[in-house]
Tab-separated table of C-alpha atoms in Angstrom:
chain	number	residue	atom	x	y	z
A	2	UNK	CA	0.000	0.000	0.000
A	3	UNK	CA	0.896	3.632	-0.101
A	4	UNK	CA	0.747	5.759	2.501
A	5	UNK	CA	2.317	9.510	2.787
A	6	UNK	CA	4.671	9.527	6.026
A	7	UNK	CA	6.997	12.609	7.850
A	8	UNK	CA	10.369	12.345	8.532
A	9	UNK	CA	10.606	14.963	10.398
A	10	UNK	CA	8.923	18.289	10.620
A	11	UNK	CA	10.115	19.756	7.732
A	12	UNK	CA	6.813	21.651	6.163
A	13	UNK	CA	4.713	20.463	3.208
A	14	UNK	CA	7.657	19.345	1.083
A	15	UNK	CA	8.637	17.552	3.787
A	16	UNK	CA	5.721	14.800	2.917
A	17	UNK	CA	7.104	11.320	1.494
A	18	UNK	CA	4.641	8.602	-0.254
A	19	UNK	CA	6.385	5.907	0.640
A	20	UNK	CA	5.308	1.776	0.149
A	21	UNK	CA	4.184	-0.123	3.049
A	22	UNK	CA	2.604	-4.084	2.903
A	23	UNK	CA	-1.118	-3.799	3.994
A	24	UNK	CA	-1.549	-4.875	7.694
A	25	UNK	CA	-3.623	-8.191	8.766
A	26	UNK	CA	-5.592	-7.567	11.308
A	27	UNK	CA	-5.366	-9.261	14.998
A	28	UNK	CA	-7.962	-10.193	17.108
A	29	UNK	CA	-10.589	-7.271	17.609
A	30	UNK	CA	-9.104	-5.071	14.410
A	31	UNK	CA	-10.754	-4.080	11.165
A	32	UNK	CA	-8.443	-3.719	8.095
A	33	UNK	CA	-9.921	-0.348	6.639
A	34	UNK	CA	-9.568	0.427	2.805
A	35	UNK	CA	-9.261	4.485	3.311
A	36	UNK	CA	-11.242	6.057	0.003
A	37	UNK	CA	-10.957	9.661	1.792
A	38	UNK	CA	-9.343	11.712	4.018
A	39	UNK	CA	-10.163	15.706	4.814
A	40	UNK	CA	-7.816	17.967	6.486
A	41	UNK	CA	-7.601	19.899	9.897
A	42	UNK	CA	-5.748	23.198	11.071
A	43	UNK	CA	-3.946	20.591	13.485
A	44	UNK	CA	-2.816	18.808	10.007
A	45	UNK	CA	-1.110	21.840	9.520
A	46	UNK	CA	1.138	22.414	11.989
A	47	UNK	CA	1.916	18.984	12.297
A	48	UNK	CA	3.023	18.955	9.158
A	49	UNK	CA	5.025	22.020	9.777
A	50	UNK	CA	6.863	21.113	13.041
A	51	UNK	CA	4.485	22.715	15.121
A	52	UNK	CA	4.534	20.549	18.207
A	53	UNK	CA	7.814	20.720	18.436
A	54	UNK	CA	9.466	17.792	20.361
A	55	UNK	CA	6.215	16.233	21.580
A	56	UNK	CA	5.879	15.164	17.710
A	57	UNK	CA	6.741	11.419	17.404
A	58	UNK	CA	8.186	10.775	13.645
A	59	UNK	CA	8.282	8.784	11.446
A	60	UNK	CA	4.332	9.725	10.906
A	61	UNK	CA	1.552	9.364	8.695
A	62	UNK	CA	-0.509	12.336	9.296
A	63	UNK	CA	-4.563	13.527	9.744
A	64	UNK	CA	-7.087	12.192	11.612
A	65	UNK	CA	-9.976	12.458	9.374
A	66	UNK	CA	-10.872	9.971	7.519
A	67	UNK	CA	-13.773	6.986	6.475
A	68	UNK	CA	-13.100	4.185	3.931
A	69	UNK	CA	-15.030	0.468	3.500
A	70	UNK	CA	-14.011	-2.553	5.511
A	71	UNK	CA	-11.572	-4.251	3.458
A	72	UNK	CA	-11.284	-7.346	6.436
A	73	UNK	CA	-11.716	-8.098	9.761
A	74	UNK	CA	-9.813	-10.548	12.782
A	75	UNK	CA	-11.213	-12.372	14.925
A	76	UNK	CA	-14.064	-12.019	17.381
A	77	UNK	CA	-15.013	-8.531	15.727
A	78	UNK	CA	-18.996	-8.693	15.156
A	79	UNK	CA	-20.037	-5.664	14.852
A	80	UNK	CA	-18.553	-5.266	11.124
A	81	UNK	CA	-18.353	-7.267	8.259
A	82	UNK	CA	-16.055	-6.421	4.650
A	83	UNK	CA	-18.402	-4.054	2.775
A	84	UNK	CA	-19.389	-1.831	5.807
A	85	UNK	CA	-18.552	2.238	4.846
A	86	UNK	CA	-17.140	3.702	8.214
A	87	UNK	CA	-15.176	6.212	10.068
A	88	UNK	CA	-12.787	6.137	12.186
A	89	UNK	CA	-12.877	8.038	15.665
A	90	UNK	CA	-9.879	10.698	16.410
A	91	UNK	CA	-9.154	9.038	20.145
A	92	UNK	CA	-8.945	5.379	19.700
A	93	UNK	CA	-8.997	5.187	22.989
A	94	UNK	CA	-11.757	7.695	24.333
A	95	UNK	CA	-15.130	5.082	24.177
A	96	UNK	CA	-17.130	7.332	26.792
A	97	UNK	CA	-16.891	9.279	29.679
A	98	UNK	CA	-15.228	11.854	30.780
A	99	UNK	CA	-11.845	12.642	28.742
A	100	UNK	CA	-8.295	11.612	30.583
A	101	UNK	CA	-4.812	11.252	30.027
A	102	UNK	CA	-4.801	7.579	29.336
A	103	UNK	CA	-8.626	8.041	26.743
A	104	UNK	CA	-6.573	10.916	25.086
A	105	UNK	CA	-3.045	9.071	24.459
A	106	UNK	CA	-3.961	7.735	21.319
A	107	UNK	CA	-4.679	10.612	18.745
A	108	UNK	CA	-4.541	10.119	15.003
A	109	UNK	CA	-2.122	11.928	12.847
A	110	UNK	CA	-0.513	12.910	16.359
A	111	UNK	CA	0.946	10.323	19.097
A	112	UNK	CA	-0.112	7.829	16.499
A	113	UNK	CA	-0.319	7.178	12.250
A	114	UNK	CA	-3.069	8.912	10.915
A	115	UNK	CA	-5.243	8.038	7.938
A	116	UNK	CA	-3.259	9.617	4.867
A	117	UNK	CA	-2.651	5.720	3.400
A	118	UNK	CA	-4.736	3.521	1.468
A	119	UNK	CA	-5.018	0.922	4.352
A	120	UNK	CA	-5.253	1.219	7.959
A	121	UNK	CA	-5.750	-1.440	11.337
A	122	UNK	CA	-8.335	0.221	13.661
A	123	UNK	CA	-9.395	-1.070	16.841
A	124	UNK	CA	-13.607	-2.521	15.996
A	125	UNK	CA	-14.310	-0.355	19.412
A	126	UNK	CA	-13.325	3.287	17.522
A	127	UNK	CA	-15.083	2.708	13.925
A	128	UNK	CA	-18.705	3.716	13.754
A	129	UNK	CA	-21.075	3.528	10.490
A	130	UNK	CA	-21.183	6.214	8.206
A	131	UNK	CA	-24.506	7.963	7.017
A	132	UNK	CA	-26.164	5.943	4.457
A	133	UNK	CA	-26.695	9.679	2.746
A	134	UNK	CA	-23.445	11.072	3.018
A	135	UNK	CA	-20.538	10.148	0.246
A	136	UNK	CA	-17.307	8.921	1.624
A	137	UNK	CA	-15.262	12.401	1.573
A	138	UNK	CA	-18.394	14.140	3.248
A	139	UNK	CA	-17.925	11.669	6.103
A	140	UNK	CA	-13.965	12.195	5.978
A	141	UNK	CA	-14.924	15.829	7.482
A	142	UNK	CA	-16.770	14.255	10.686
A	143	UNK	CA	-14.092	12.985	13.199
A	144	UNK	CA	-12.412	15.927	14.181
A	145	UNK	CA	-13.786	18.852	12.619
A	146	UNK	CA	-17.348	17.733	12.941
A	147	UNK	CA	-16.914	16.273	16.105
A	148	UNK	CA	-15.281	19.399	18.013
A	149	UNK	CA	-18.174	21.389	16.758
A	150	UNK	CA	-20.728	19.118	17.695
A	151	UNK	CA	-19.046	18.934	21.194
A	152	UNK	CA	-18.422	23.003	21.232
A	153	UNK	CA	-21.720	23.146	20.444
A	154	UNK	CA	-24.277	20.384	21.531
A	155	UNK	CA	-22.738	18.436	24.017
A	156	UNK	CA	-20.722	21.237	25.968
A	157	UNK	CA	-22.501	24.177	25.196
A	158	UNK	CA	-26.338	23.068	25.532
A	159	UNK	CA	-28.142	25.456	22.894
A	160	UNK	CA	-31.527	25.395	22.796
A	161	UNK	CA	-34.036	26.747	20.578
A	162	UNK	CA	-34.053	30.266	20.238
A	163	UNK	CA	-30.395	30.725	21.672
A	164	UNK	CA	-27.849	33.067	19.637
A	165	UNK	CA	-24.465	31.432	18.468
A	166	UNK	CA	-21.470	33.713	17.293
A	167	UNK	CA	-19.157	31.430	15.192
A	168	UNK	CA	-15.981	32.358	13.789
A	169	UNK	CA	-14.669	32.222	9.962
A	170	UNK	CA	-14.955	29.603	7.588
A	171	UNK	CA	-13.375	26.806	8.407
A	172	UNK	CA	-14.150	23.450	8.864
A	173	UNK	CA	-15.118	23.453	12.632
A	174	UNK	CA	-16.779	27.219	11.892
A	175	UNK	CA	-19.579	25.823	8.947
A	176	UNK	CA	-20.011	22.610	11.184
A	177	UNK	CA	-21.003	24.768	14.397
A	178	UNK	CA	-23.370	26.951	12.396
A	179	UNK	CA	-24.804	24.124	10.594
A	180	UNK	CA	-25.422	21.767	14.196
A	181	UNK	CA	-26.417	25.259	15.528
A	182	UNK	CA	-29.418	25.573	13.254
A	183	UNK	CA	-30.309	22.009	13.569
A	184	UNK	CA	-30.645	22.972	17.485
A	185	UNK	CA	-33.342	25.848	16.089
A	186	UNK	CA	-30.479	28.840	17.221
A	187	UNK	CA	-29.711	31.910	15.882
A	188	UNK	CA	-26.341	32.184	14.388
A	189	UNK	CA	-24.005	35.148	13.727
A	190	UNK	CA	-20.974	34.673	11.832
A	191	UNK	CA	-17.416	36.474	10.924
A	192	UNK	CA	-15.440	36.349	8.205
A	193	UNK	CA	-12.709	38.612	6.687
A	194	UNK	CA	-14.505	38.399	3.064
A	195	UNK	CA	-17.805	39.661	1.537
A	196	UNK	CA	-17.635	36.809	-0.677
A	197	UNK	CA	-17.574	34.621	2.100
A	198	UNK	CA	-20.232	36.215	3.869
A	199	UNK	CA	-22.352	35.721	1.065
A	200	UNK	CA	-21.982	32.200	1.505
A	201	UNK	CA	-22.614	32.435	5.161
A	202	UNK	CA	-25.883	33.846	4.272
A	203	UNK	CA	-27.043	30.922	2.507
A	204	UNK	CA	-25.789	28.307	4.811
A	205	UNK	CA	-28.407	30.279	7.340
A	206	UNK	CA	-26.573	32.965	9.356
A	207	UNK	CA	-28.416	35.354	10.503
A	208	UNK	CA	-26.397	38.492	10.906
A	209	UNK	CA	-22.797	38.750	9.558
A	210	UNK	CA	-19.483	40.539	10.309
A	211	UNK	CA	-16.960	41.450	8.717
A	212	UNK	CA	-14.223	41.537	11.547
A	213	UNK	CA	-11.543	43.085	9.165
A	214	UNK	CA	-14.140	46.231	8.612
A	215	UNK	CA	-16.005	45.835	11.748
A	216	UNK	CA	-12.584	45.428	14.617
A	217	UNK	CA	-15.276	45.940	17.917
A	218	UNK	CA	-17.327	42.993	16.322
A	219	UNK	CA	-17.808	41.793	19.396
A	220	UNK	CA	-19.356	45.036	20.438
A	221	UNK	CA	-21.945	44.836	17.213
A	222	UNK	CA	-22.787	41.311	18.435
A	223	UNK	CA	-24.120	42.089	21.662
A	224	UNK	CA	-26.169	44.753	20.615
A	225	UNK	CA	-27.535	42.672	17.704
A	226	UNK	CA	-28.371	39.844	20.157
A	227	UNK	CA	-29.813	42.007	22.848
A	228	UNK	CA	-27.818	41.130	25.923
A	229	UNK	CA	-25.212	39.155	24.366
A	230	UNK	CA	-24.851	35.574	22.512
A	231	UNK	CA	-25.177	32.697	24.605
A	232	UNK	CA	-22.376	31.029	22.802
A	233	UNK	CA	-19.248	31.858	21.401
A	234	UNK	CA	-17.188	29.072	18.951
A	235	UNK	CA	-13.949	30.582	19.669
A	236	UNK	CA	-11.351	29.472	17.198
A	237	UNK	CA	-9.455	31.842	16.781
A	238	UNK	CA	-7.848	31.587	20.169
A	239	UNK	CA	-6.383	34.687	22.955
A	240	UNK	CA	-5.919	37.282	19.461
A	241	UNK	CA	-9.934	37.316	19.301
A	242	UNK	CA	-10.855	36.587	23.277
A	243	UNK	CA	-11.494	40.329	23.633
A	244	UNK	CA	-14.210	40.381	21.080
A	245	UNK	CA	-15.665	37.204	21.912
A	246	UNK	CA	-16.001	38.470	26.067
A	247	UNK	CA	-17.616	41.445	24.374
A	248	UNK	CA	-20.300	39.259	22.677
A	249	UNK	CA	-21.014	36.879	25.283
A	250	UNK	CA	-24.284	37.563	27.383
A	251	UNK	CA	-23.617	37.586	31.374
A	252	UNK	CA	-23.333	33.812	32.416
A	253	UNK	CA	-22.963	32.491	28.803
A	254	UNK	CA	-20.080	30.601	27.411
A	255	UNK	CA	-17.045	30.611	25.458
A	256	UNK	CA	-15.906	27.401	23.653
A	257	UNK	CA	-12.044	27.894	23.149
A	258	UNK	CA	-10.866	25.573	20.351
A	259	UNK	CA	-8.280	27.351	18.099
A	260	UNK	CA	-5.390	29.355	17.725
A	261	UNK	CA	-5.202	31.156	14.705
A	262	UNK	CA	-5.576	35.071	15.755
A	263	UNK	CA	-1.716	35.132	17.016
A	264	UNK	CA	-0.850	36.446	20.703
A	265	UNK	CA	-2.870	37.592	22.883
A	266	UNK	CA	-3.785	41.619	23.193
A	267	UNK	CA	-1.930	43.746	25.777
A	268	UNK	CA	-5.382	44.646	27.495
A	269	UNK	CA	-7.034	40.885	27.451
A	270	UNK	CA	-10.245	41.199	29.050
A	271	UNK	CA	-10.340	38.327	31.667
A	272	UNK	CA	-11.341	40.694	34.345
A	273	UNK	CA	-14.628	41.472	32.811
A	274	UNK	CA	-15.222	37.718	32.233
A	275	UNK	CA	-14.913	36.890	36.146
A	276	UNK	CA	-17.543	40.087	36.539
A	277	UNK	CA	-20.195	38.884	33.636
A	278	UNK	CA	-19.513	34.819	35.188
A	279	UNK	CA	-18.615	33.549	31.591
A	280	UNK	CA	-17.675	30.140	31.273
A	281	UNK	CA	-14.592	29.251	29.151
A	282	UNK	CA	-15.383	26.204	27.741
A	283	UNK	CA	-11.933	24.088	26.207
A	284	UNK	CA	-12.898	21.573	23.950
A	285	UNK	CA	-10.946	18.480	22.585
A	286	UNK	CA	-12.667	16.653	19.871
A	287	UNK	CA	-14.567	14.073	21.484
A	288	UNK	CA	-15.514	10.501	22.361
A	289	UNK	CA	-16.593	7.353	20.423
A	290	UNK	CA	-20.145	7.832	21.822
A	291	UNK	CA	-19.996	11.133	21.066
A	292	UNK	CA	-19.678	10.647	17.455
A	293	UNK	CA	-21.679	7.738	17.073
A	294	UNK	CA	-24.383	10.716	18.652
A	295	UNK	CA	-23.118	13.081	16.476
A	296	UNK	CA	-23.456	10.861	12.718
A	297	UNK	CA	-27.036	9.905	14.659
A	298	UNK	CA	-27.717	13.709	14.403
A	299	UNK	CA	-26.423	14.094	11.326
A	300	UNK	CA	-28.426	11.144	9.885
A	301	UNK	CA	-31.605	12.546	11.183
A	302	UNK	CA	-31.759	16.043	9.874
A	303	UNK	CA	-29.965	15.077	6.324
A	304	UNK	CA	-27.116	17.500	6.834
A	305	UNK	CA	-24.042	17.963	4.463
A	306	UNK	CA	-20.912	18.760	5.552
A	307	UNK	CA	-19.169	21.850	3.263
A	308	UNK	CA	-16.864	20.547	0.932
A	309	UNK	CA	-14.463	23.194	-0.144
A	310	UNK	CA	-11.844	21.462	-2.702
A	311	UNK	CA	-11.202	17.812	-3.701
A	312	UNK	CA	-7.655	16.892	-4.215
A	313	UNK	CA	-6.208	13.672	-5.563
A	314	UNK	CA	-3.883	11.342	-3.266
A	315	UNK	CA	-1.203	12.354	-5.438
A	316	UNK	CA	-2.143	15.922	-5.074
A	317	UNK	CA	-2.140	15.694	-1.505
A	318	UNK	CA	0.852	18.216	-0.851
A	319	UNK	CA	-1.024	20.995	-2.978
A	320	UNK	CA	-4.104	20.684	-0.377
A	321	UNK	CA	-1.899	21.331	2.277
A	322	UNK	CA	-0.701	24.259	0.218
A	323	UNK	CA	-4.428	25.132	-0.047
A	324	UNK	CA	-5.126	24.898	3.359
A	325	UNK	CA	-2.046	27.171	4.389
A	326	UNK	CA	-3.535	29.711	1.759
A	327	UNK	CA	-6.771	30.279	3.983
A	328	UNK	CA	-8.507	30.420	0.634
A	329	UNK	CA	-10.687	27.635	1.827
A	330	UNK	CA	-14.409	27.929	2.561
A	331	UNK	CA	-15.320	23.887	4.212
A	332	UNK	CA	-13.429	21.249	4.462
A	333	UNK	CA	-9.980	20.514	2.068
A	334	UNK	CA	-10.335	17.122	0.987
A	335	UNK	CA	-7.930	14.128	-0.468
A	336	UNK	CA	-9.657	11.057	-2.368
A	337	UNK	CA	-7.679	8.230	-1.395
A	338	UNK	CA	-9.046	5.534	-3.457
């Protein structure tokens, strides 16, 4: 098989395809023929040495990614060769509350990831995919999809009639409007481009921002909202906090996720979140359960995740370059097979 591997963190060129013999799998394994993997901001700055010494290498990197069971070992039941499926981002998180030993196992990070034609997972981390959804759309769920859902659903508890500020366009952005609507909330969205707020429109936000013209957006989203937004999907990380405590309605919550706004401003606003009792909510993916609720949801209400570009495998260095570009709008994706 072929699989794309780091040496070392060396950037994008950095990315080898290198041969491999397909795995058999053991007792309690399904052999996974990978037909599509989608990429994550984490991808990224793996990719690019970002974790610095914590980064084991060799490495096959990204964690998102659903395929058909090719073959499975013994005593697994609850799949068979034919099933479509997806693969959970902690192998080792099943339920419960998240620890050090449920979070050891992350794909693309402390272990290989899903940018190969095969891969062994354990039967306990695979769940079925959506009979409506094609195999790249389900490539965008176990990270991306699942954070938001998490950020979102799990963690943040909207209801009906609750405002939702999200963030950008990204993959974790468009999945926490989208799951936002399906909970019957109002959603207002940033972005740095009118084009892209277009596009927010029809995906069903309901008052847009243009951060890059609009800098107190924050400000403009509490008084849009009334008293503030109940929830915040913060991804950009401490360069946006400011804005996002300025949205947030006394006792609502902020769901910290990224780090893409840089360091943090010289005036950061914590003392004003300790006097409005916000909650800042971090959020880590998620559990097997939680997914398996999460493509349940999905299932239900028909939804699509946003698809921005397909790339082939052998293509798969110019998605990262894609991805890097911020040009995206969705999810980059790589069709493995």
């Amino acid at each position: 098989m072929k699989c794309y591997e780091l040496q070392g963190p060396n950037g994008i060129d950095g990315l080898a395809l290198v041969d491999k013999p397909v795995p058999e799998p053991r007792e309690d394994e399904v052999l996974v023929r990978l037909k599509a993997a989608t990429l994550n901001y984490r991808d990224l700055l793996t990719v690019k040495g970002g974790y610095g010494s914590r980064q084991k290498f060799p490495l096959v990197p990204a964690s998102d990614g659903a395929g058909v069971v090719e073959r499975v070992g013994p005593d697994v039941r609850e799949f068979a060769a034919g099933d479509r499926v997806i693969g959970s981002f902690f192998e080792s998180w099943i339920g419960g509350e998240p620890s050090e030993a449920k979070m050891r196992r992350a794909l693309g990070g402390s272990v290989d990831g899903v940018l190969s034609e095969y891969r062994i997972f354990p039967e306990h981390a695979l769940v079925r995919t959506p009979e409506h959804l094609t195999d790249i759309e389900a490539a965008a769920l176990p990270c991306a999809g699942l954070t938001a859902w998490s950020a979102v659903v799990k963690l943040g508890g909207i209801r009906p009639g609750q405002t939702v500020l999200t963030q950008g366009t990204g993959g974790v952005s468009l999945f926490a409007l989208q799951f936002a609507k399906m909970c019957g909330a109002r959603i207002i969205a940033t972005s740095s481009s009118d084009a892209k707020i277009e596009r927010l429109k029809q995906l069903g936000a309901d008052f847009t921002l243009n951060y890059r013209a609009t800098p107190d957006w924050g400000k403009k989203a509490r008084e849009w909202s009334g008293h503030g937004v109940d929830l915040v999907v913060e991804v950009g990380g401490v360069g946006t906090l400011n804005e996002s405590i300025r949205a947030t309605r006394i006792g609502g919550t902020i769901a910290f996720i990224g780090v893409l706004a840089g360091p943090p401003p010289s005036d950061l606003r914590l003392p004003l979140m300790v006097m409005q009792q916000q909650r800042l909510q971090g959020v880590t993916v998620g559990s097997v359960e939680d997914l398996q609720a999460m493509v349940d949801g999905i299932a239900a209400s028909r939804m699509k995740p946003v698809i921005d570009r397909i790339f082939s495998f052998d293509q798969a260095k110019q998605a990262f370059a894609h991805m890097e570009s911020g040009a995206h709008f969705g999810k980059v994706a790589i069709e493995i097979g």
